[in-house]
Amino acid sequence: MKHPFYVEIPLSFDRITGIANCSKPALERRYSDMKNMYFDEEKRKEKEKGGNNLIYRFYDLGIPKKEGDLAFGTSIIYPGKVGNEYHMTNGHFHTILDTAEIYYCQSGHGIMMMESPEGDILYKEMKSGQVIYVPGRYAHRSINISSSETLITFYVFRADAGHDYGSIKEKGFRKLVVEDGGHWTVIDNPRWKNYE
Ligand code: NI
């Protein structure tokens, strides 16, 4: 059975790689795609010149962007750091701000960083088998805090919610997750811009 969009039934996501058995490939984000997103831009440039490896992949399966539909897929973040900051996704608000999202951690070890426009901060550690409910109004970014494992999460959200990446690109998140002495820790983002 095949739908008019890209979701073959049954669709499966590989347990180890997170890759789906569908005709639409996962989108890719490399060091060159994340200019100014990490605190240490010089280190990011070095990584871009030094092979420009993948940071993460995720799916847009082409589900119709309608209120009654659900968009879903996996987010696949490879282990690594830029300076002492762990590999992460760009992060976004939903364009329809008050729409939530479910993330199920399939494998790996990560942090879901969340913040509201008013500056309320939530962050949750996630391990294989755990679920994170991202409430409506909160921007969200996944961060891989493992030194060796890929972080694979399965996400579901209202298909018409839309993505607002712009405000995060301009201002960043208020908090960063960095390695300090072999452990992850959350610090204030020195580059966070408060325009209010
Ligand atoms: Ni989202």
Short mmCIF file of C-alpha atoms and ligand atoms in Angstrom, two decimals:
data_model
loop_
_atom_site.label_atom_id
_atom_site.label_comp_id
_atom_site.label_asym_id
_atom_site.label_seq_id
_atom_site.Cartn_x
_atom_site.Cartn_y
_atom_site.Cartn_z
CA MET A 1 0.00 0.00 0.00
CA LYS A 2 1.37 3.42 -0.96
CA HIS A 3 0.05 6.84 0.00
CA PRO A 4 0.13 9.82 -2.39
CA PHE A 5 2.99 11.21 -0.30
CA TYR A 6 6.19 9.42 0.64
CA VAL A 7 4.98 7.14 3.41
CA GLU A 8 5.16 3.54 2.35
CA ILE A 9 3.23 1.23 4.68
CA PRO A 10 4.63 -0.26 6.77
CA LEU A 11 7.37 2.28 7.20
CA SER A 12 10.29 1.39 9.42
CA PHE A 13 13.20 3.32 10.86
CA ASP A 14 16.38 1.35 11.33
CA ARG A 15 17.14 0.83 15.02
CA ILE A 16 20.85 1.51 14.59
CA THR A 17 20.94 4.20 11.92
CA GLY A 18 17.48 5.78 12.20
CA ILE A 19 17.19 5.71 8.40
CA ALA A 20 13.73 4.96 6.91
CA ASN A 21 12.97 2.44 4.18
CA CYS A 22 11.24 5.08 2.04
CA SER A 23 11.95 6.70 -1.29
CA LYS A 24 12.58 10.14 0.16
CA PRO A 25 16.05 10.55 1.69
CA ALA A 26 16.66 12.22 5.04
CA LEU A 27 17.70 15.87 4.87
CA GLU A 28 21.28 16.57 5.88
CA ARG A 29 22.89 19.26 7.98
CA ARG A 30 26.67 19.62 7.90
CA TYR A 31 29.06 22.08 9.55
CA SER A 32 28.62 24.36 6.54
CA ASP A 33 24.86 24.47 7.20
CA MET A 34 25.24 25.76 10.76
CA LYS A 35 27.12 29.03 10.42
CA ASN A 36 27.05 31.04 13.66
CA MET A 37 24.89 28.45 15.41
CA TYR A 38 27.67 27.29 17.75
CA PHE A 39 29.33 29.49 20.31
CA ASP A 40 32.80 28.91 18.84
CA GLU A 41 32.39 29.97 15.20
CA GLU A 42 36.13 29.60 14.52
CA LYS A 43 36.02 25.94 15.59
CA ARG A 44 32.97 25.40 13.37
CA LYS A 45 34.87 26.84 10.40
CA GLU A 46 37.77 24.46 11.15
CA LYS A 47 35.34 21.52 11.10
CA GLU A 48 33.86 22.76 7.82
CA LYS A 49 37.33 22.92 6.23
CA GLY A 50 38.35 19.62 7.81
CA GLY A 51 35.92 17.39 5.92
CA ASN A 52 32.60 19.13 6.60
CA ASN A 53 31.06 16.00 8.11
CA LEU A 54 27.40 15.43 8.84
CA ILE A 55 26.08 16.78 12.14
CA TYR A 56 22.53 15.48 11.76
CA ARG A 57 19.83 14.14 9.49
CA PHE A 58 16.05 14.34 9.72
CA TYR A 59 12.99 13.53 7.66
CA ASP A 60 10.41 15.62 5.92
CA LEU A 61 8.20 12.89 4.48
CA GLY A 62 5.91 15.29 2.66
CA ILE A 63 2.86 14.77 4.84
CA PRO A 64 0.20 17.33 3.78
CA LYS A 65 0.46 20.43 5.98
CA LYS A 66 -3.12 20.19 7.20
CA GLU A 67 -4.53 20.59 10.68
CA GLY A 68 -5.71 16.99 10.85
CA ASP A 69 -2.47 15.40 9.65
CA LEU A 70 0.58 14.37 11.66
CA ALA A 71 4.14 14.88 10.45
CA PHE A 72 6.70 12.42 11.77
CA GLY A 73 10.13 10.97 11.21
CA THR A 74 13.46 10.46 12.90
CA SER A 75 16.13 12.94 13.84
CA ILE A 76 19.62 11.43 13.73
CA ILE A 77 22.41 13.35 15.44
CA TYR A 78 25.95 12.05 15.15
CA PRO A 79 28.29 12.30 18.14
CA GLY A 80 30.80 15.14 18.22
CA LYS A 81 31.46 18.64 19.47
CA VAL A 82 32.30 22.09 18.18
CA GLY A 83 34.74 23.33 20.78
CA ASN A 84 33.16 22.07 23.98
CA GLU A 85 29.58 22.36 22.65
CA TYR A 86 27.87 19.12 21.73
CA HIS A 87 26.42 18.39 18.29
CA MET A 88 22.85 19.65 18.11
CA THR A 89 20.04 20.56 15.75
CA ASN A 90 19.36 24.16 14.69
CA GLY A 91 16.20 24.18 16.77
CA HIS A 92 12.96 26.02 16.05
CA PHE A 93 9.69 27.41 17.28
CA HIS A 94 6.55 26.20 15.54
CA THR A 95 4.99 28.85 13.32
CA ILE A 96 1.66 28.03 14.96
CA LEU A 97 3.36 28.68 18.27
CA ASP A 98 1.01 26.80 20.56
CA THR A 99 1.52 23.36 19.00
CA ALA A 100 3.28 20.59 20.91
CA GLU A 101 5.53 17.77 19.74
CA ILE A 102 6.41 14.27 20.93
CA TYR A 103 9.98 12.97 20.80
CA TYR A 104 10.61 9.29 21.51
CA CYS A 105 14.27 8.48 22.11
CA GLN A 106 15.02 5.36 20.08
CA SER A 107 18.70 5.18 20.99
CA GLY A 108 21.55 7.23 22.33
CA HIS A 109 21.78 9.83 25.07
CA GLY A 110 20.67 13.39 24.62
CA ILE A 111 19.18 16.58 25.97
CA MET A 112 16.02 18.24 24.72
CA MET A 113 16.51 21.98 25.27
CA MET A 114 13.31 24.03 25.32
CA GLU A 115 12.52 27.70 25.90
CA SER A 116 9.44 29.88 25.62
CA PRO A 117 9.47 33.36 24.04
CA GLU A 118 9.16 34.75 27.57
CA GLY A 119 12.37 33.00 28.61
CA ASP A 120 11.07 30.02 30.56
CA ILE A 121 13.68 27.26 30.18
CA LEU A 122 13.08 23.51 30.26
CA TYR A 123 15.66 20.87 29.53
CA LYS A 124 15.29 17.13 29.82
CA GLU A 125 17.79 14.33 29.51
CA MET A 126 16.65 11.51 27.22
CA LYS A 127 17.79 7.93 26.89
CA SER A 128 16.61 4.98 24.82
CA GLY A 129 12.94 4.21 25.46
CA GLN A 130 12.08 7.58 27.01
CA VAL A 131 9.57 10.11 25.72
CA ILE A 132 9.81 13.90 25.84
CA TYR A 133 6.65 15.98 25.49
CA VAL A 134 7.59 19.39 24.12
CA PRO A 135 4.78 21.74 25.17
CA GLY A 136 3.27 24.25 22.76
CA ARG A 137 5.02 27.68 22.69
CA TYR A 138 8.47 26.19 23.43
CA ALA A 139 11.35 26.30 20.95
CA HIS A 140 13.15 22.96 20.92
CA ARG A 141 16.59 21.68 20.03
CA SER A 142 17.99 18.13 20.38
CA ILE A 143 21.56 17.75 21.62
CA ASN A 144 23.68 14.59 21.49
CA ILE A 145 25.70 14.39 24.72
CA SER A 146 27.22 10.96 24.03
CA SER A 147 30.84 10.78 22.95
CA SER A 148 30.26 7.66 20.86
CA GLU A 149 26.57 6.94 20.19
CA THR A 150 24.24 8.43 17.60
CA LEU A 151 21.14 10.07 19.11
CA ILE A 152 18.04 8.84 17.31
CA THR A 153 14.65 10.31 18.19
CA PHE A 154 11.29 9.68 16.56
CA TYR A 155 9.13 12.81 16.44
CA VAL A 156 5.46 13.54 15.77
CA PHE A 157 3.79 16.95 15.48
CA ARG A 158 0.72 18.58 13.95
CA ALA A 159 1.52 18.67 10.24
CA ASP A 160 0.51 22.30 9.71
CA ALA A 161 2.49 23.59 12.72
CA GLY A 162 5.28 24.99 10.52
CA HIS A 163 8.88 25.77 11.48
CA ASP A 164 10.22 29.13 12.57
CA TYR A 165 14.01 28.78 12.45
CA GLY A 166 14.63 32.51 11.98
CA SER A 167 14.34 33.73 15.54
CA ILE A 168 16.76 31.03 16.79
CA LYS A 169 19.22 31.86 14.00
CA GLU A 170 19.11 35.52 15.02
CA LYS A 171 19.16 35.19 18.77
CA GLY A 172 20.22 31.65 19.61
CA PHE A 173 18.95 29.74 22.64
CA ARG A 174 19.40 31.27 26.08
CA LYS A 175 21.29 28.19 27.29
CA LEU A 176 24.09 26.05 25.84
CA VAL A 177 24.93 22.44 26.66
CA VAL A 178 28.69 21.95 26.89
CA GLU A 179 31.16 19.38 28.12
CA ASP A 180 32.98 20.28 31.30
CA GLY A 181 35.36 17.77 32.86
CA GLY A 182 33.88 14.83 30.97
CA HIS A 183 30.26 15.64 31.88
CA TRP A 184 27.52 17.69 30.25
CA THR A 185 26.50 20.94 31.85
CA VAL A 186 24.14 23.78 31.00
CA ILE A 187 25.50 27.33 30.86
CA ASP A 188 24.15 30.75 29.90
CA ASN A 189 24.72 31.54 26.24
CA PRO A 190 27.08 34.55 26.23
CA ARG A 191 26.01 35.37 22.67
CA TRP A 192 22.27 35.27 23.32
CA LYS A 193 20.77 38.52 22.07
CA ASN A 194 17.99 40.15 23.98
CA TYR A 195 16.25 42.59 21.67
CA GLU A 196 13.42 43.36 24.05
NI NI B 1 9.22 20.98 16.20
#
